[in-house]
Short mmCIF file of C-alpha atoms and ligand atoms in Angstrom, two decimals:
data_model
loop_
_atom_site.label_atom_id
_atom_site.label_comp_id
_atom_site.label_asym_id
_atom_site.label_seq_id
_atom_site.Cartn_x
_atom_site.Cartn_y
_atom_site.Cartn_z
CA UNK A 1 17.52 63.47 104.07
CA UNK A 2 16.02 61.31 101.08
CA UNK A 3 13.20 59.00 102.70
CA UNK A 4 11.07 56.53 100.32
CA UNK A 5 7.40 57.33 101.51
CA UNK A 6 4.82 55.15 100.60
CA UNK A 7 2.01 56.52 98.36
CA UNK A 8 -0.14 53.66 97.73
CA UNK A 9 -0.65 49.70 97.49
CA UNK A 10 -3.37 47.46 95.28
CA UNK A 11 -3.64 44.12 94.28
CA UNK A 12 -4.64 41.49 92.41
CA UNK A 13 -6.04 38.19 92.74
CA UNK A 14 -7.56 35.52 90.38
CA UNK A 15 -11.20 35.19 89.53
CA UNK A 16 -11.29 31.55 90.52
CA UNK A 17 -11.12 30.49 94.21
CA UNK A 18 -10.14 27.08 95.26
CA UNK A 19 -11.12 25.67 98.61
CA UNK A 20 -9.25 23.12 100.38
CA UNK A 21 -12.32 20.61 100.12
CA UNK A 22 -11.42 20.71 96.32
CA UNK A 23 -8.01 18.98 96.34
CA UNK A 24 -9.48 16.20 97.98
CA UNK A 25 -10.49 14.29 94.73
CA UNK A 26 -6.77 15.20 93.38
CA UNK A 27 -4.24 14.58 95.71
CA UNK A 28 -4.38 12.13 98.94
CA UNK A 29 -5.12 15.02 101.52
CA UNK A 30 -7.93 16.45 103.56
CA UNK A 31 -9.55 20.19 104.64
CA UNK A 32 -8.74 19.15 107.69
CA UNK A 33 -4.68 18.32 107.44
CA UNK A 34 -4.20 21.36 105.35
CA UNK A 35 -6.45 23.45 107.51
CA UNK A 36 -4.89 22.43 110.81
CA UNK A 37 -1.33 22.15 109.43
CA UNK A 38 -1.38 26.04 107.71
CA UNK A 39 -4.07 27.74 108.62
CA UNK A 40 -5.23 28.20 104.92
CA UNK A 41 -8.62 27.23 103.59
CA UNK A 42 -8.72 28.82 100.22
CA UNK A 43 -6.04 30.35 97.61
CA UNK A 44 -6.80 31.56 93.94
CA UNK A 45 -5.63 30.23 90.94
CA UNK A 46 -5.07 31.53 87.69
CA UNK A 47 -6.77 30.61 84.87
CA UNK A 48 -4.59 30.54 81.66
CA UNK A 49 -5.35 34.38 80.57
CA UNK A 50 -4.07 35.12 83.78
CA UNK A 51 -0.32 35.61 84.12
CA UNK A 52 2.27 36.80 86.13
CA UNK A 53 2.38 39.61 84.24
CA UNK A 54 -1.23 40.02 83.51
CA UNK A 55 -1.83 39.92 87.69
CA UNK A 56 1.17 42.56 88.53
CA UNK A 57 -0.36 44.57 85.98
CA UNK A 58 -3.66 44.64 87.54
CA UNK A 59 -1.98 45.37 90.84
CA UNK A 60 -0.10 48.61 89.46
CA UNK A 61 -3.05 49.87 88.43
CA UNK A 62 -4.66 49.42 91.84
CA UNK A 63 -1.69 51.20 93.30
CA UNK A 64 -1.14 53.76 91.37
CA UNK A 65 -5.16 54.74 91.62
CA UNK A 66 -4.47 54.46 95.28
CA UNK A 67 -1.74 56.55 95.11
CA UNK A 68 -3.61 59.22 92.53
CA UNK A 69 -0.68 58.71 89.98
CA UNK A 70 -0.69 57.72 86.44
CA UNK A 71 2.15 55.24 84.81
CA UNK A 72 3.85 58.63 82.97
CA UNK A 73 5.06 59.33 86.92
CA UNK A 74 6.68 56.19 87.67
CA UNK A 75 10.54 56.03 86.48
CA UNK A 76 11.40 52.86 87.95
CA UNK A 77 9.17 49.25 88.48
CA UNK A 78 10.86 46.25 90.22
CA UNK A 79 9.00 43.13 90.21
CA UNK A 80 9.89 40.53 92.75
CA UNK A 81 8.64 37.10 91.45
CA UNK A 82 10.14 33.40 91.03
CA UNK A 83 7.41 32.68 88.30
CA UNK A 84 8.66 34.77 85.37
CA UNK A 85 6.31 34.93 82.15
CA UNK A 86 9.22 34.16 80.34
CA UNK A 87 12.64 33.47 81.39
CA UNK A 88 13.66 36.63 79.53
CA UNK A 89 12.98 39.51 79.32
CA UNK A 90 12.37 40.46 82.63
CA UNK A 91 8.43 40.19 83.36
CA UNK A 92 8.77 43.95 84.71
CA UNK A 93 9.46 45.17 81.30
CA UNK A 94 6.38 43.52 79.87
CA UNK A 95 4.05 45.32 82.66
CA UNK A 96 5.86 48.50 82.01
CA UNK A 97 4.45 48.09 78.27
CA UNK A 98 1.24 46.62 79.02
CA UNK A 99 0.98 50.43 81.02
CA UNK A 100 2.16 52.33 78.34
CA UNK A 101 5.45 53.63 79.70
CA UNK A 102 8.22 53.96 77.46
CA UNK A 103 10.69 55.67 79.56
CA UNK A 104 12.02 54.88 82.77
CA UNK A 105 13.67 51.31 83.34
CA UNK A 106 12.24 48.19 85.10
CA UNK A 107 13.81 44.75 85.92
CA UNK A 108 12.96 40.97 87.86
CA UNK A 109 14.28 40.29 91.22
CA UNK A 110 14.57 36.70 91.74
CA UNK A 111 14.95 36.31 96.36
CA UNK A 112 11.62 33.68 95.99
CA UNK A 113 9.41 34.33 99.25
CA UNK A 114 11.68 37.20 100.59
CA UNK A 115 11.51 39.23 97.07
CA UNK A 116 9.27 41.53 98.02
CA UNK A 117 11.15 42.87 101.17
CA UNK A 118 14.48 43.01 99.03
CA UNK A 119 12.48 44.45 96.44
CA UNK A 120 11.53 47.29 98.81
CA UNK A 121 15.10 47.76 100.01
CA UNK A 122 16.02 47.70 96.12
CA UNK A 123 13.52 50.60 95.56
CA UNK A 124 14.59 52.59 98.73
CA UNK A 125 18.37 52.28 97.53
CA UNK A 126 17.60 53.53 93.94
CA UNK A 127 15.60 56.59 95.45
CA UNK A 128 17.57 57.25 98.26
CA UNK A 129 21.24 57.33 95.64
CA UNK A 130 18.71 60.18 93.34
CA UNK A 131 18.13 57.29 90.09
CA UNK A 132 14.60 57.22 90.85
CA UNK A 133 12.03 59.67 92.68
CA UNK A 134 9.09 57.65 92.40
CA UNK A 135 8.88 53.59 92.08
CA UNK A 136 6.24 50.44 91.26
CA UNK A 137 7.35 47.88 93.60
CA UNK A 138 5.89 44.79 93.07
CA UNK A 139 5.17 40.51 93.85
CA UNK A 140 3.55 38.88 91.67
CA UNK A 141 3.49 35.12 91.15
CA UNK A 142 1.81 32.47 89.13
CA UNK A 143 2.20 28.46 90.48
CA UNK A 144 1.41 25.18 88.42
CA UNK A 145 2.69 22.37 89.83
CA UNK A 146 -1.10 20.15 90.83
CA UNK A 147 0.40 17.03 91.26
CA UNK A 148 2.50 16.92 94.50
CA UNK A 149 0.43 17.33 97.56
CA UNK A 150 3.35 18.74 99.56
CA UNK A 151 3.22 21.81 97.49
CA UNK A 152 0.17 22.15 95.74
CA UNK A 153 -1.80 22.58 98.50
CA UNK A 154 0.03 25.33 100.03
CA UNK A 155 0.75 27.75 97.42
CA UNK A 156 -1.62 30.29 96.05
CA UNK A 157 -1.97 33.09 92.81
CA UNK A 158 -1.46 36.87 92.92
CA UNK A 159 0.06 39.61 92.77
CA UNK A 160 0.36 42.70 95.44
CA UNK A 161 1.61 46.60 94.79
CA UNK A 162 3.12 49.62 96.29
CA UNK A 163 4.35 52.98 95.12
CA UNK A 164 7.67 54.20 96.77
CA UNK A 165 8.02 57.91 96.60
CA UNK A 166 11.05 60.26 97.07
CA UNK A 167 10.09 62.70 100.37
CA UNK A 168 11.79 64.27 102.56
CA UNK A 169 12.87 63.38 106.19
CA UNK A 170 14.80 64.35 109.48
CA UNK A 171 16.57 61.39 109.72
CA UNK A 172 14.46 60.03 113.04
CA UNK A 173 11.91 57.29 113.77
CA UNK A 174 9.43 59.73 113.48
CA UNK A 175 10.13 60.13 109.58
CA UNK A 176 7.85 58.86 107.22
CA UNK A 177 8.89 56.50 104.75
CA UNK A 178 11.27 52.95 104.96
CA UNK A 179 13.50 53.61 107.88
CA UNK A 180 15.30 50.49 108.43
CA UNK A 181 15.68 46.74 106.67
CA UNK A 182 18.47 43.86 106.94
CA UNK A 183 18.73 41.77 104.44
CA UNK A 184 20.27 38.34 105.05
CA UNK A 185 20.82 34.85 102.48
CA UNK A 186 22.51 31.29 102.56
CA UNK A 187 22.91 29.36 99.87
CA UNK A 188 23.97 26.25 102.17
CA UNK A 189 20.06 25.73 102.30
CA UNK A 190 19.31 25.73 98.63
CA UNK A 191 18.20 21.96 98.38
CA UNK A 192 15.66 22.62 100.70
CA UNK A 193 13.15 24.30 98.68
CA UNK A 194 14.31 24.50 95.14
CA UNK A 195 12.75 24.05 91.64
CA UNK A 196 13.87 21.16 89.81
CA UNK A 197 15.10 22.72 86.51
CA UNK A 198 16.01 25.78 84.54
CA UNK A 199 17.42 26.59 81.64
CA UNK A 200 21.16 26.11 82.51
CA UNK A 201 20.48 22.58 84.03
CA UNK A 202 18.01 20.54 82.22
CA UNK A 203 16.36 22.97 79.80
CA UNK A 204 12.96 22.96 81.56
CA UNK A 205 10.96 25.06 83.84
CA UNK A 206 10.95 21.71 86.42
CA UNK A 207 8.68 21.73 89.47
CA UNK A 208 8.93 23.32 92.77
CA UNK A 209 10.38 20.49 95.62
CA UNK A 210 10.32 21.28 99.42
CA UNK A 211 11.15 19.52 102.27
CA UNK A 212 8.94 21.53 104.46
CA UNK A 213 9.91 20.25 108.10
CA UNK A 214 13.13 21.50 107.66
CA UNK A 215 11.99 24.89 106.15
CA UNK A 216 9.65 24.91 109.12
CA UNK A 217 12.36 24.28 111.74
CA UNK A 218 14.62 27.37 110.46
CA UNK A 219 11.76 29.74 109.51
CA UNK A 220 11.37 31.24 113.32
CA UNK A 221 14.28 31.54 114.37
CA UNK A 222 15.96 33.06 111.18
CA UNK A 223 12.67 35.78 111.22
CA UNK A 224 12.72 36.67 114.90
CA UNK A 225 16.92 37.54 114.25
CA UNK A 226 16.25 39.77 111.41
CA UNK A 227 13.14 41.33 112.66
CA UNK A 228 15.86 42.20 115.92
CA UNK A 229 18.79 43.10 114.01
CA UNK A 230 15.43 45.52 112.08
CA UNK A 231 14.59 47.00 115.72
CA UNK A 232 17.96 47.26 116.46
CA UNK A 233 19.07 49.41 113.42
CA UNK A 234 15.84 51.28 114.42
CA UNK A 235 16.59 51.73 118.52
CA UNK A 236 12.66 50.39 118.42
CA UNK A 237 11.31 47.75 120.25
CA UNK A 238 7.84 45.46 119.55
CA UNK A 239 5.82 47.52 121.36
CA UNK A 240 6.47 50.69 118.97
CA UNK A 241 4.93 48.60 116.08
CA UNK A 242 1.45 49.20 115.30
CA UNK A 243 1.22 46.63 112.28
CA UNK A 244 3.04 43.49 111.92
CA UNK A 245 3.11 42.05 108.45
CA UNK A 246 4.72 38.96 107.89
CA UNK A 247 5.02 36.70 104.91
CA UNK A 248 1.62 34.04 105.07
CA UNK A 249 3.22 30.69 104.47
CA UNK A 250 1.92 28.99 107.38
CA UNK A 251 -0.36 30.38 110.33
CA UNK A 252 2.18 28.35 112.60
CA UNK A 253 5.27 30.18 111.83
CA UNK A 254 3.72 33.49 112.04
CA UNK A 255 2.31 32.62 115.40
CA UNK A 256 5.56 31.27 116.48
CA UNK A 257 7.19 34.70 115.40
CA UNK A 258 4.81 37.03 117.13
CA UNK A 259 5.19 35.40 120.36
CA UNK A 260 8.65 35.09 120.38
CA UNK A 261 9.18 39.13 119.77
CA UNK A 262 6.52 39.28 121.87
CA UNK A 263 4.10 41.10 119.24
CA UNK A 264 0.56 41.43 120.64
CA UNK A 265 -1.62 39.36 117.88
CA UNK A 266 -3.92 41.99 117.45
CA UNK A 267 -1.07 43.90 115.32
CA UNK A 268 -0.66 40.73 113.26
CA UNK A 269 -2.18 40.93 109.67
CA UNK A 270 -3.20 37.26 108.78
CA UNK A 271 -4.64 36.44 104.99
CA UNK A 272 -2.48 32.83 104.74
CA UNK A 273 -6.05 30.97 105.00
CA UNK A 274 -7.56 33.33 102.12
CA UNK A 275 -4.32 33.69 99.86
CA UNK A 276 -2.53 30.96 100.70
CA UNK A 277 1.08 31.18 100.22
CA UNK A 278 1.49 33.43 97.10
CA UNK A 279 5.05 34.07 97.79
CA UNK A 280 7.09 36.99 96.98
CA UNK A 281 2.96 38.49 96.23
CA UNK A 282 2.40 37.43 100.02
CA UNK A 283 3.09 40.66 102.22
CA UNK A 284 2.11 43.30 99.36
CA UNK A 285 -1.25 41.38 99.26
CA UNK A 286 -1.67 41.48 102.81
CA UNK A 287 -0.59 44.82 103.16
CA UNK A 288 -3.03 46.31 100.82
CA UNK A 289 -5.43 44.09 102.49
CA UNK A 290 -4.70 45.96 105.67
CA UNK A 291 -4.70 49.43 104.26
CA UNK A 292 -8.25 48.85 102.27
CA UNK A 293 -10.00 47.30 105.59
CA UNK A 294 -8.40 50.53 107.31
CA UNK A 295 -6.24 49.20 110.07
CA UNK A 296 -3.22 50.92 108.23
CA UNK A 297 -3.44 54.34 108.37
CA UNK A 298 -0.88 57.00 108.39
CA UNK A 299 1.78 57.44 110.71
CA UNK A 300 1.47 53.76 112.06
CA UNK A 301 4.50 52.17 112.29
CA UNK A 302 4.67 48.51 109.92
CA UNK A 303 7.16 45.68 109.88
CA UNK A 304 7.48 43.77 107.01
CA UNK A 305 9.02 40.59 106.91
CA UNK A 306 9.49 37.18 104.88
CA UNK A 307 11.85 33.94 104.67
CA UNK A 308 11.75 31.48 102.15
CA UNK A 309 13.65 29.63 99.07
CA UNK A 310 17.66 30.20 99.09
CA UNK A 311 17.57 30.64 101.94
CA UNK A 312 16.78 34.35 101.77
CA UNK A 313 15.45 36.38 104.93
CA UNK A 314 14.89 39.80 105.21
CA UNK A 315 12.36 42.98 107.43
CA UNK A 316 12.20 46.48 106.47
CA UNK A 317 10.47 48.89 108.57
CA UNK A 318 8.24 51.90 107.78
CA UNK A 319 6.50 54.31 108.90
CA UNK A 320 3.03 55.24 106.47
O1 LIG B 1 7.20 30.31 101.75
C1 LIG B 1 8.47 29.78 101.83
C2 LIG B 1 8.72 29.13 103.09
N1 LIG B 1 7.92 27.95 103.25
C3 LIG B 1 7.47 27.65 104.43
O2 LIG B 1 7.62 28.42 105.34
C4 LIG B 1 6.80 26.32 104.64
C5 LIG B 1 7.35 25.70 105.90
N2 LIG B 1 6.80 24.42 106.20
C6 LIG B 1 5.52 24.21 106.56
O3 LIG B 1 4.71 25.10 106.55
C7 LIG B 1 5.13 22.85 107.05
O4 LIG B 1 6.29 22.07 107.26
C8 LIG B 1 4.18 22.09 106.08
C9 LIG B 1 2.81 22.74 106.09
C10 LIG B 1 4.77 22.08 104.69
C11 LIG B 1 4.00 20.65 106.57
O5 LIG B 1 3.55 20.64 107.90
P1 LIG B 1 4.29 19.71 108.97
O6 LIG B 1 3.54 19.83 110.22
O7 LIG B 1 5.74 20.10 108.98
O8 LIG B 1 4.05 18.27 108.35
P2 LIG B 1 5.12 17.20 107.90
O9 LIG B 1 5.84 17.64 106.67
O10 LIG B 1 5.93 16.83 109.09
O11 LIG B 1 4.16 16.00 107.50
C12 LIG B 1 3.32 15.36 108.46
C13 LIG B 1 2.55 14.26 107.75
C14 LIG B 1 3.44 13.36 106.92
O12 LIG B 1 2.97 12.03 107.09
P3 LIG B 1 3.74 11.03 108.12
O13 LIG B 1 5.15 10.96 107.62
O14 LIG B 1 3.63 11.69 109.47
O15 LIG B 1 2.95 9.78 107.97
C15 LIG B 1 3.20 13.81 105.49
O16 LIG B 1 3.40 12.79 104.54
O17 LIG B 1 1.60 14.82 106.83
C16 LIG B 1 1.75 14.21 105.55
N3 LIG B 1 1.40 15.19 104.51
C17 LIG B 1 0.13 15.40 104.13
N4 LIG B 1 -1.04 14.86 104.53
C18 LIG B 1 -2.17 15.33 103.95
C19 LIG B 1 2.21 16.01 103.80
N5 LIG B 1 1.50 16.76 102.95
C20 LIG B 1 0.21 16.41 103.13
C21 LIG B 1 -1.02 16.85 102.57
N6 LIG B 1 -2.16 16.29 102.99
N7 LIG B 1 -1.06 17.81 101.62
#
């Protein structure tokens, strides 16, 4: 059978780093609250040469190096991000352009935090069904809302890669390549983190809003059932994993999660306190993080998760 086998990751952050010590002349909070509270001390920012596109770009180009391909092998690029360039076109089409590819397709995927594990499952569905052999998946997000210290300080610039490759499998664990996801959303949340405006509504971009407690109090307990229904799917339990990668909005939740699925933290990848939450750019970052420093190497067995804005929820799992 069809597997998608991954062939690389990269990524791309902003030059300029902002620690948590620098809010404190802006909004009314501390190193301390936002320290204690997340677990982040520093995200990047984007300066204004630096877009969403400009960042997922960058992070292609990582990937594909990584991978040893060139854009004339890619026939498909999904971009997961909530922070278009533009509303339209699709920001993917302007990266596929800004690499020189003028064949294949490429299109936005709008799940907020989660859009990077849809994305994925997008990209396995298109090369599993034969319209793609070989795909840019990628997160990439840009945030500019400074005013409102229940958001500003927790959000964070960048953009994360990966290449998705057609390869072939026996059907069993043991395959390379995604072997299992669920997917889950409900819309009965969407007041709970939202942005403000849009095009449809009141004409303008409008600002992100959040009522983080109550994102908080859902965020374990819808993770821990999809990372099960994941294992499940999989007949795998935590102790198969070798690399947990979860989405880094707050150090809490994913410390919450591990111990519930009773996921040794050693296998946890943590970069919340240098990324901050970059959302839908959150697990590619970390995962390319992971595979640089060398902890992911092939044949180890990842879980991939996120939860955020929607709400939307979602793991895949794959062997590298
Ligand atoms: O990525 C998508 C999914 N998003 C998430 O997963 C985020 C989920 N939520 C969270 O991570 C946490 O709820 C937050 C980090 C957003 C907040 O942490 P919390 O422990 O839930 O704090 P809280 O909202 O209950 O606020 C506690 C206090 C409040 O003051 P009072 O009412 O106790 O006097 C807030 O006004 O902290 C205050 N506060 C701040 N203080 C300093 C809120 N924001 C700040 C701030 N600096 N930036």
């Amino acid at each position: 059978m069809i597997r998608s086998v991954v062939r690389g990751t990269g990524a791309a952050l902003p030059r300029r780093i902002m620690k948590n010590a620098d809010f404190e002349g802006m909004v009314e909070t501390s190193d301390e609250w936002i320290a204690q509270r997340t677990g982040i001390r520093q995200r990047h920012i984007a300066a204004d040469d630096e877009t969403t596109a400009s960042l997922g770009e960058a992070a292609a180009r990582a990937a594909l190096d990584n991978a040893g391909l060139t854009p004339a092998d890619i026939d498909l690029i999904v971009l997961a991000t909530s922070t278009p360039n533009n509303t339209f076109p699709a920001t993917a089409v302007d990266i596929q352009n800004r690499l020189g590819m003028h064949h294949g397709f490429a299109f936005d995927l709008q799940a907020v935090c989660s859009g990077f594990v849809y994305a994925v499952t997008t990209a396995d569905l298109y090369i599993r069904g034969g319209l793609a052999k070989r795909v840019l998946v990628i997160g990439s997000e840009t945030f500019l809302d400074w005013s409102d210290r229940s958001t500003c300080v927790l959000f964070g610039d960048g953009a994360g890669a990966m290449v998705l490759e057609a390869g072939e499998g026996a059907g069993s664990i043991a395959d390379h390549g995604v072997l299992a996801a669920s997917l889950r959303s409900d819309g009965a949340h969407k007041d709970k983190l939202f942005v403000d405006g849009g095009p449809s509504t009141t004409g303008t971009v409008g600002h992100l809003r959040m009522e983080g407690r109550e994102v908080f109090k859902h965020a374990v307990g819808m993770i821990t059932d999809v990372i099960e229904a994941t294992f499940s799917a999989a007949g795998i339990t935590a102790e198969d994993l070798d690399w947990f990668v979860p989405h880094q909005a707050n150090k809490r939740i994913i410390d919450a999660s591990a111990k519930k699925l009773g996921i040794a933290e050693q296998k946890v990848v943590v970069t919340v306190d240098l990324h901050g939450n970059t959302s839908a750019a959150s697990v590619p970052l970390a995962l390319s993080v992971a595979v640089a420093d060398g902890r992911i190497k092939k044949g180890d067995l990842v879980l991939i998760e996120a939860m955020g804005g929607g709400f939307t929820w979602g793991a895949v799992l794959v062997r590298w």
